Amino acid sequence: MERSYQKPEFMLRNFFVIAGRKIWRSKLFASLNVLGLSLGIVSFILIDMYVRYEKSFDNFRSPQVYRVAHHGYEDNVETGKSAQWVPALAPALKNDLPEIADAARLAHTSPFMADPVMQVGEKTFREIRIYYADSSFLELFSYEMVAGSAATALALPDQVTLSESAAKRYFGNKDPMGETMLFHRGEGGISTLKVTGVFKDVPSNAHLHTDFIISFKSLEFYERLTTDWGWGNFYTYVKLASHTEAAAVEAKFPSLLKKYLTYLADDPANGYTVKLTLQPVQDIHLDSKLWGELEPNGDRRTINFLAIIALFILVIAWVNYINFAIAKSAESIKEISIRKISGSNLWQLIGQLMTESALVNALAIFISVAILELTLPLLKNILSLPVVLALGQREVGIILLLFIIGTFASGLYPAYAISSLKPLAVLKTKGSRLFNISLNRTLIIFQFTASMILMISTVTIYRQLDFMLHQHTGFDLEQTLIVKGPAIKDSTYRASQDFFYNSIDQLPNVLSMAMASSIPGEHVHWGRGYSRASDPQKSIGANIVAVDEHYFPLFKATFVAGANFSDGGKANQHTIVLNETAVRQLGYTNPSDIINETIIWHESDKNQVPKKVIGVVKDFNQTSFRNEVGPMVFALKKYLYAPWAGEYYAFKIPARDIDQSIAGIQQVWEKVFTDNPFDYFFLDDYFFNQYKSDQRLGRVFAVFSFLAMIIASLGLFGVSSYLILLRTKEIGVRKVLGSSSAGVVRLLTRDFMGWVFIAFVLACPVAAYLMNQWLQEFAFKIALSPWIFIATGASCMTLALLTVTWKSWHMANINPAEALKNE
């Protein structure tokens, strides 16, 4: 008898029809399978989009552009590392090193003035993205000009280039080229700037965002900056010549420094050395953690960890398909054997089973895309992901690749394992003897190990966040309204300030008021050297906060020695308050010993100002708990000329009638400081905003560890269903011999709990290592308590137990006669 052969197109159609029928008949298994794959694909795509976004920072700029970083050492111990250094560096690099094609300086307005205001006609806005830059900066940094020339837009003094959004804000639809803007610089007076260029808004994936770039020549002291090797608040960017290696340039830095820094050449044994390094501009966002970073940076370790998580979750989802496929195959092994006896060859059977895999993966892909399209805005909001993330052509390519890999990765092993069985052996033997469950066991252990690592990490991150959010900072931040000080000032400002104080005192809804140059939550960028009068050569660096006499009472600071400024009178002109860290670094072990002592304030090499210490305040956290508490000096602002220092007005207001309190303050403000924007915020929100990236990381870990555990539980359900199904006859015999349902459940769940316990043992050391590494970034941190691991393990064991018990209880309560009859 001749065997008939099916045409390929008919055979393929037949594969899909049969696969569809089998999926339809097993709705529960198919739904769980598709759900697991969909969750895995959604998680992978979402994390992949975020990881690629983080790794894309500054890719639109030339790879030959570098930032020069400064490292200071004392006795071969690094004492500081900064993204900023001196303004004379860029000209020296450009003139002395032929390997450097170009060099440009960049400086934020903060070293020169506080919170300036831009004005065009009646429009006034306080701006924070204002920078001074050399004329070559726009070309070096690949700014895309909409109007004007990048080569000449910053060539002359008092020229400014704007971002498109800033031009729209001030000029509307009018062409801004050639127009003028008033630049209010606080105590520095008013400048008139001419608009000579407009550039496209800098993309979000950049380490520097600017709205205004003013020509460096606009600075009054521009000429002396070319030879200034002492003022360290300037960024230096360089572009290397073609075919030049960064290491070759760095090797020339020591000789250049000795040429210009005479103290390094004349006294090499003084213990202080300087080192310069080149940072690729594309690496700054993820790899740089220096003092003076332009904007908050990311972390490469975290990004790589997220990439591993994405891969783990996807692999877990694919593993589930293998487990489900093998679980379901136990019900259709005899069918496959009969088909083989009837003439189906190996490739036809593999094709049939691979078609089922393709269909399930296709359904999962379709559902995943639908979920992403519908929920991406919500997911970005929940996880605080960048707004620019969106499904694009690259994501479509990745999805197609996932479909191909997923089909083969999840379908090939079950297809080959099932179709290669001997038909006669299958008909004579129970399926439990035909399959080696070692692979299933290994995969389940892998799934739960990865899931537990994520869960332990999530719990640790949230505990550290909770510690930081609820640990007392040393200052009272509650019910504190902050208003940025005026930037538009004239000769009557001091008198206006006194009038403002007196007017606020009359408001019934303001409990107290204080003024300071810096507030908790803000990095202090004003510092000087200090030494004991008895040893002026040995100094420490300390940050300065200029305050009034109401500052410490308003924040309820604790004095460990001495007292606060008695008033704002002349008697306190040369008195200062130190924090505990500054006292220790000056060599005093007992804070009381420094009271009434004279400390030298090194304003400059030629200006050494004696100050009397009247108080020592208990250390408080000026910034986040990531940072150690540094030495700080507090002095009365009214006796310091520091136009760069800035002003913040702090108001304690009652919890009731907050809106009325704010309205009263605003009314007085607009009456006294006419034309100055009324910018306010609450201090606790501002302070805890430092932990935004950590909170986002916690949410990401929480969401994806939950998804990983759900997917792993689905896999455990599949394997448990398969293995319990193969023990149907054993269960029937045990029931006939008198075993209770509870006893059968214990028997069936024992092995699975052992697998989960092994996963727990494997996950603990890995999670402990990873979290210890993460916690090293915090100066103040929690201890990795054993209870974190125990609670996580217990939660996973409970979830796994519930997953297995459902099927076990069902099988334990079947009629023994039915179980034995089916055998």
PDB file of C-alpha atoms in Angstrom, residues 357-549:
ATOM      1  CA  SER A 357       5.125  26.933  20.655  1.00  0.00           C
ATOM      2  CA  ALA A 358       4.988  29.548  17.868  1.00  0.00           C
ATOM      3  CA  LEU A 359       1.263  30.064  18.358  1.00  0.00           C
ATOM      4  CA  VAL A 360       1.591  30.518  22.117  1.00  0.00           C
ATOM      5  CA  ASN A 361       4.550  32.901  21.706  1.00  0.00           C
ATOM      6  CA  ALA A 362       2.659  34.864  19.039  1.00  0.00           C
ATOM      7  CA  LEU A 363      -0.325  35.243  21.362  1.00  0.00           C
ATOM      8  CA  ALA A 364       2.009  36.344  24.147  1.00  0.00           C
ATOM      9  CA  ILE A 365       3.701  38.893  21.857  1.00  0.00           C
ATOM     10  CA  PHE A 366       0.353  40.284  20.713  1.00  0.00           C
ATOM     11  CA  ILE A 367      -0.909  40.621  24.291  1.00  0.00           C
ATOM     12  CA  SER A 368       2.426  42.140  25.422  1.00  0.00           C
ATOM     13  CA  VAL A 369       2.315  44.841  22.759  1.00  0.00           C
ATOM     14  CA  ALA A 370      -1.298  45.601  23.650  1.00  0.00           C
ATOM     15  CA  ILE A 371      -0.413  45.855  27.352  1.00  0.00           C
ATOM     16  CA  LEU A 372       2.525  48.174  26.627  1.00  0.00           C
ATOM     17  CA  GLU A 373       0.516  50.406  24.313  1.00  0.00           C
ATOM     18  CA  LEU A 374      -2.334  50.716  26.796  1.00  0.00           C
ATOM     19  CA  THR A 375      -0.387  50.964  30.049  1.00  0.00           C
ATOM     20  CA  LEU A 376       2.970  52.546  29.132  1.00  0.00           C
ATOM     21  CA  PRO A 377       1.947  56.056  30.319  1.00  0.00           C
ATOM     22  CA  LEU A 378       0.709  54.569  33.593  1.00  0.00           C
ATOM     23  CA  LEU A 379       3.811  52.408  34.024  1.00  0.00           C
ATOM     24  CA  LYS A 380       6.091  55.394  33.385  1.00  0.00           C
ATOM     25  CA  ASN A 381       4.212  57.338  36.047  1.00  0.00           C
ATOM     26  CA  ILE A 382       4.267  54.506  38.602  1.00  0.00           C
ATOM     27  CA  LEU A 383       7.939  53.703  38.041  1.00  0.00           C
ATOM     28  CA  SER A 384       8.995  57.356  37.483  1.00  0.00           C
ATOM     29  CA  LEU A 385      10.501  56.462  34.120  1.00  0.00           C
ATOM     30  CA  PRO A 386      11.487  59.109  31.538  1.00  0.00           C
ATOM     31  CA  VAL A 387       8.590  60.542  29.557  1.00  0.00           C
ATOM     32  CA  VAL A 388      10.465  60.047  26.273  1.00  0.00           C
ATOM     33  CA  LEU A 389      10.293  56.249  26.504  1.00  0.00           C
ATOM     34  CA  ALA A 390       8.049  54.913  23.747  1.00  0.00           C
ATOM     35  CA  LEU A 391       7.639  51.897  21.498  1.00  0.00           C
ATOM     36  CA  GLY A 392       9.566  52.474  18.288  1.00  0.00           C
ATOM     37  CA  GLN A 393      11.155  50.609  15.421  1.00  0.00           C
ATOM     38  CA  ARG A 394      13.906  49.235  17.644  1.00  0.00           C
ATOM     39  CA  GLU A 395      11.344  47.802  20.042  1.00  0.00           C
ATOM     40  CA  VAL A 396       9.460  46.204  17.130  1.00  0.00           C
ATOM     41  CA  GLY A 397      12.709  44.533  16.032  1.00  0.00           C
ATOM     42  CA  ILE A 398      13.376  43.303  19.562  1.00  0.00           C
ATOM     43  CA  ILE A 399       9.830  41.936  19.832  1.00  0.00           C
ATOM     44  CA  LEU A 400      10.239  40.009  16.553  1.00  0.00           C
ATOM     45  CA  LEU A 401      13.581  38.673  17.760  1.00  0.00           C
ATOM     46  CA  LEU A 402      11.992  37.626  21.065  1.00  0.00           C
ATOM     47  CA  PHE A 403       9.301  35.787  19.122  1.00  0.00           C
ATOM     48  CA  ILE A 404      11.871  33.811  17.121  1.00  0.00           C
ATOM     49  CA  ILE A 405      14.136  33.075  20.098  1.00  0.00           C
ATOM     50  CA  GLY A 406      11.161  32.349  22.343  1.00  0.00           C
ATOM     51  CA  THR A 407       9.618  29.914  19.888  1.00  0.00           C
ATOM     52  CA  PHE A 408      12.801  27.884  19.559  1.00  0.00           C
ATOM     53  CA  ALA A 409      14.066  28.301  23.133  1.00  0.00           C
ATOM     54  CA  SER A 410      10.803  27.307  24.761  1.00  0.00           C
ATOM     55  CA  GLY A 411       9.552  24.820  22.182  1.00  0.00           C
ATOM     56  CA  LEU A 412      12.578  22.930  20.887  1.00  0.00           C
ATOM     57  CA  TYR A 413      13.406  20.887  23.979  1.00  0.00           C
ATOM     58  CA  PRO A 414       9.850  19.699  24.702  1.00  0.00           C
ATOM     59  CA  ALA A 415       9.310  18.985  20.989  1.00  0.00           C
ATOM     60  CA  TYR A 416      12.469  16.936  20.670  1.00  0.00           C
ATOM     61  CA  ALA A 417      12.065  15.160  24.030  1.00  0.00           C
ATOM     62  CA  ILE A 418       8.453  14.139  23.400  1.00  0.00           C
ATOM     63  CA  SER A 419       8.761  13.243  19.724  1.00  0.00           C
ATOM     64  CA  SER A 420      11.900  11.124  20.240  1.00  0.00           C
ATOM     65  CA  LEU A 421      10.201   8.684  22.615  1.00  0.00           C
ATOM     66  CA  LYS A 422       9.885   5.017  21.549  1.00  0.00           C
ATOM     67  CA  PRO A 423       6.237   4.280  20.748  1.00  0.00           C
ATOM     68  CA  LEU A 424       6.191   0.763  22.216  1.00  0.00           C
ATOM     69  CA  ALA A 425       7.927   1.932  25.389  1.00  0.00           C
ATOM     70  CA  VAL A 426       5.331   4.660  25.783  1.00  0.00           C
ATOM     71  CA  LEU A 427       2.423   2.247  25.386  1.00  0.00           C
ATOM     72  CA  LYS A 428       3.910  -0.168  27.930  1.00  0.00           C
ATOM     73  CA  THR A 429       5.312   2.315  30.432  1.00  0.00           C
ATOM     74  CA  LYS A 430       3.972   5.193  32.489  1.00  0.00           C
ATOM     75  CA  GLY A 431       5.279   8.645  31.477  1.00  0.00           C
ATOM     76  CA  SER A 432       7.076   9.135  34.791  1.00  0.00           C
ATOM     77  CA  ARG A 433       9.668   6.625  33.695  1.00  0.00           C
ATOM     78  CA  LEU A 434      10.159   8.228  30.309  1.00  0.00           C
ATOM     79  CA  PHE A 435      11.058  11.768  31.458  1.00  0.00           C
ATOM     80  CA  ASN A 436      13.999  12.811  33.579  1.00  0.00           C
ATOM     81  CA  ILE A 437      12.676  15.467  35.936  1.00  0.00           C
ATOM     82  CA  SER A 438      16.173  16.722  36.830  1.00  0.00           C
ATOM     83  CA  LEU A 439      15.888  19.501  34.250  1.00  0.00           C
ATOM     84  CA  ASN A 440      12.502  20.587  35.600  1.00  0.00           C
ATOM     85  CA  ARG A 441      13.841  20.580  39.140  1.00  0.00           C
ATOM     86  CA  THR A 442      16.881  22.636  38.094  1.00  0.00           C
ATOM     87  CA  LEU A 443      14.745  25.154  36.244  1.00  0.00           C
ATOM     88  CA  ILE A 444      12.360  25.604  39.175  1.00  0.00           C
ATOM     89  CA  ILE A 445      15.302  26.148  41.534  1.00  0.00           C
ATOM     90  CA  PHE A 446      16.743  28.687  39.099  1.00  0.00           C
ATOM     91  CA  GLN A 447      13.415  30.512  38.871  1.00  0.00           C
ATOM     92  CA  PHE A 448      12.954  30.814  42.604  1.00  0.00           C
ATOM     93  CA  THR A 449      16.607  31.680  43.218  1.00  0.00           C
ATOM     94  CA  ALA A 450      16.345  34.646  40.834  1.00  0.00           C
ATOM     95  CA  SER A 451      12.985  35.667  42.304  1.00  0.00           C
ATOM     96  CA  MET A 452      14.270  35.526  45.877  1.00  0.00           C
ATOM     97  CA  ILE A 453      17.326  37.614  44.992  1.00  0.00           C
ATOM     98  CA  LEU A 454      14.979  40.251  43.611  1.00  0.00           C
ATOM     99  CA  MET A 455      12.690  40.093  46.644  1.00  0.00           C
ATOM    100  CA  ILE A 456      15.558  40.353  49.147  1.00  0.00           C
ATOM    101  CA  SER A 457      16.946  43.281  47.171  1.00  0.00           C
ATOM    102  CA  THR A 458      13.539  44.974  47.128  1.00  0.00           C
ATOM    103  CA  VAL A 459      13.047  44.606  50.882  1.00  0.00           C
ATOM    104  CA  THR A 460      16.566  45.923  51.543  1.00  0.00           C
ATOM    105  CA  ILE A 461      16.086  48.945  49.282  1.00  0.00           C
ATOM    106  CA  TYR A 462      12.773  49.818  50.912  1.00  0.00           C
ATOM    107  CA  ARG A 463      14.197  49.426  54.411  1.00  0.00           C
ATOM    108  CA  GLN A 464      17.095  51.751  53.534  1.00  0.00           C
ATOM    109  CA  LEU A 465      14.654  54.245  52.038  1.00  0.00           C
ATOM    110  CA  ASP A 466      12.448  54.060  55.112  1.00  0.00           C
ATOM    111  CA  PHE A 467      15.517  54.584  57.300  1.00  0.00           C
ATOM    112  CA  MET A 468      16.522  57.707  55.344  1.00  0.00           C
ATOM    113  CA  LEU A 469      13.010  59.132  55.174  1.00  0.00           C
ATOM    114  CA  HIS A 470      12.330  58.733  58.886  1.00  0.00           C
ATOM    115  CA  GLN A 471      15.779  59.193  60.418  1.00  0.00           C
ATOM    116  CA  HIS A 472      16.014  62.549  62.158  1.00  0.00           C
ATOM    117  CA  THR A 473      18.306  64.866  60.200  1.00  0.00           C
ATOM    118  CA  GLY A 474      19.198  66.962  63.231  1.00  0.00           C
ATOM    119  CA  PHE A 475      16.999  69.819  62.004  1.00  0.00           C
ATOM    120  CA  ASP A 476      13.263  70.329  62.218  1.00  0.00           C
ATOM    121  CA  LEU A 477      12.018  70.399  58.619  1.00  0.00           C
ATOM    122  CA  GLU A 478       8.277  70.203  59.307  1.00  0.00           C
ATOM    123  CA  GLN A 479       5.899  73.020  58.345  1.00  0.00           C
ATOM    124  CA  THR A 480       8.733  75.067  56.888  1.00  0.00           C
ATOM    125  CA  LEU A 481       7.952  77.195  53.850  1.00  0.00           C
ATOM    126  CA  ILE A 482      10.952  78.329  51.809  1.00  0.00           C
ATOM    127  CA  VAL A 483      10.927  81.375  49.513  1.00  0.00           C
ATOM    128  CA  LYS A 484      13.896  82.095  47.248  1.00  0.00           C
ATOM    129  CA  GLY A 485      15.395  85.498  47.941  1.00  0.00           C
ATOM    130  CA  PRO A 486      15.042  88.407  45.503  1.00  0.00           C
ATOM    131  CA  ALA A 487      17.389  88.613  42.524  1.00  0.00           C
ATOM    132  CA  ILE A 488      16.337  92.092  41.413  1.00  0.00           C
ATOM    133  CA  LYS A 489      18.061  94.362  43.916  1.00  0.00           C
ATOM    134  CA  ASP A 490      19.096  97.996  44.158  1.00  0.00           C
ATOM    135  CA  SER A 491      20.731 100.254  46.733  1.00  0.00           C
ATOM    136  CA  THR A 492      17.598 100.214  48.908  1.00  0.00           C
ATOM    137  CA  TYR A 493      17.653  96.440  49.356  1.00  0.00           C
ATOM    138  CA  ARG A 494      18.922  96.426  52.961  1.00  0.00           C
ATOM    139  CA  ALA A 495      16.221  98.848  54.067  1.00  0.00           C
ATOM    140  CA  SER A 496      13.610  96.856  52.145  1.00  0.00           C
ATOM    141  CA  GLN A 497      14.800  93.690  53.852  1.00  0.00           C
ATOM    142  CA  ASP A 498      14.300  95.213  57.325  1.00  0.00           C
ATOM    143  CA  PHE A 499      10.838  96.395  56.317  1.00  0.00           C
ATOM    144  CA  PHE A 500      10.038  92.893  55.047  1.00  0.00           C
ATOM    145  CA  TYR A 501      11.081  91.348  58.388  1.00  0.00           C
ATOM    146  CA  ASN A 502       8.911  93.774  60.329  1.00  0.00           C
ATOM    147  CA  SER A 503       5.917  93.251  58.041  1.00  0.00           C
ATOM    148  CA  ILE A 504       6.152  89.453  58.346  1.00  0.00           C
ATOM    149  CA  ASP A 505       6.239  89.773  62.141  1.00  0.00           C
ATOM    150  CA  GLN A 506       2.763  91.288  61.955  1.00  0.00           C
ATOM    151  CA  LEU A 507       1.260  88.241  60.197  1.00  0.00           C
ATOM    152  CA  PRO A 508      -0.685  86.043  62.648  1.00  0.00           C
ATOM    153  CA  ASN A 509      -0.174  82.878  60.538  1.00  0.00           C
ATOM    154  CA  VAL A 510       3.643  83.026  60.535  1.00  0.00           C
ATOM    155  CA  LEU A 511       5.220  81.576  63.680  1.00  0.00           C
ATOM    156  CA  SER A 512       8.830  82.530  62.933  1.00  0.00           C
ATOM    157  CA  MET A 513      11.130  83.565  60.096  1.00  0.00           C
ATOM    158  CA  ALA A 514      14.830  83.179  59.296  1.00  0.00           C
ATOM    159  CA  MET A 515      17.198  83.802  56.411  1.00  0.00           C
ATOM    160  CA  ALA A 516      20.180  81.737  55.176  1.00  0.00           C
ATOM    161  CA  SER A 517      22.385  81.364  52.123  1.00  0.00           C
ATOM    162  CA  SER A 518      21.692  77.626  51.968  1.00  0.00           C
ATOM    163  CA  ILE A 519      19.000  75.268  53.205  1.00  0.00           C
ATOM    164  CA  PRO A 520      19.026  71.573  54.191  1.00  0.00           C
ATOM    165  CA  GLY A 521      18.862  69.409  51.086  1.00  0.00           C
ATOM    166  CA  GLU A 522      21.140  71.696  49.063  1.00  0.00           C
ATOM    167  CA  HIS A 523      24.836  71.074  48.426  1.00  0.00           C
ATOM    168  CA  VAL A 524      26.816  74.004  49.785  1.00  0.00           C
ATOM    169  CA  HIS A 525      29.204  75.334  47.124  1.00  0.00           C
ATOM    170  CA  TRP A 526      30.757  78.097  49.227  1.00  0.00           C
ATOM    171  CA  GLY A 527      33.797  77.124  51.241  1.00  0.00           C
ATOM    172  CA  ARG A 528      37.039  78.453  52.620  1.00  0.00           C
ATOM    173  CA  GLY A 529      40.068  77.255  54.558  1.00  0.00           C
ATOM    174  CA  TYR A 530      40.230  77.574  58.372  1.00  0.00           C
ATOM    175  CA  SER A 531      42.999  77.097  60.875  1.00  0.00           C
ATOM    176  CA  ARG A 532      43.732  77.547  64.535  1.00  0.00           C
ATOM    177  CA  ALA A 533      45.426  80.854  65.347  1.00  0.00           C
ATOM    178  CA  SER A 534      48.247  78.869  66.948  1.00  0.00           C
ATOM    179  CA  ASP A 535      48.898  76.885  63.745  1.00  0.00           C
ATOM    180  CA  PRO A 536      47.813  78.956  60.701  1.00  0.00           C
ATOM    181  CA  GLN A 537      49.717  76.758  58.220  1.00  0.00           C
ATOM    182  CA  LYS A 538      47.591  73.682  58.902  1.00  0.00           C
ATOM    183  CA  SER A 539      44.096  74.390  57.684  1.00  0.00           C
ATOM    184  CA  ILE A 540      40.903  72.483  56.970  1.00  0.00           C
ATOM    185  CA  GLY A 541      38.349  73.157  54.255  1.00  0.00           C
ATOM    186  CA  ALA A 542      34.824  73.837  55.460  1.00  0.00           C
ATOM    187  CA  ASN A 543      31.532  74.821  53.872  1.00  0.00           C
ATOM    188  CA  ILE A 544      30.034  78.188  54.770  1.00  0.00           C
ATOM    189  CA  VAL A 545      26.387  78.915  55.455  1.00  0.00           C
ATOM    190  CA  ALA A 546      25.575  82.577  55.985  1.00  0.00           C
ATOM    191  CA  VAL A 547      22.616  82.960  58.351  1.00  0.00           C
ATOM    192  CA  ASP A 548      20.800  85.393  60.580  1.00  0.00           C
ATOM    193  CA  GLU A 549      20.305  85.103  64.331  1.00  0.00           C
TER     194      GLU A 549
END
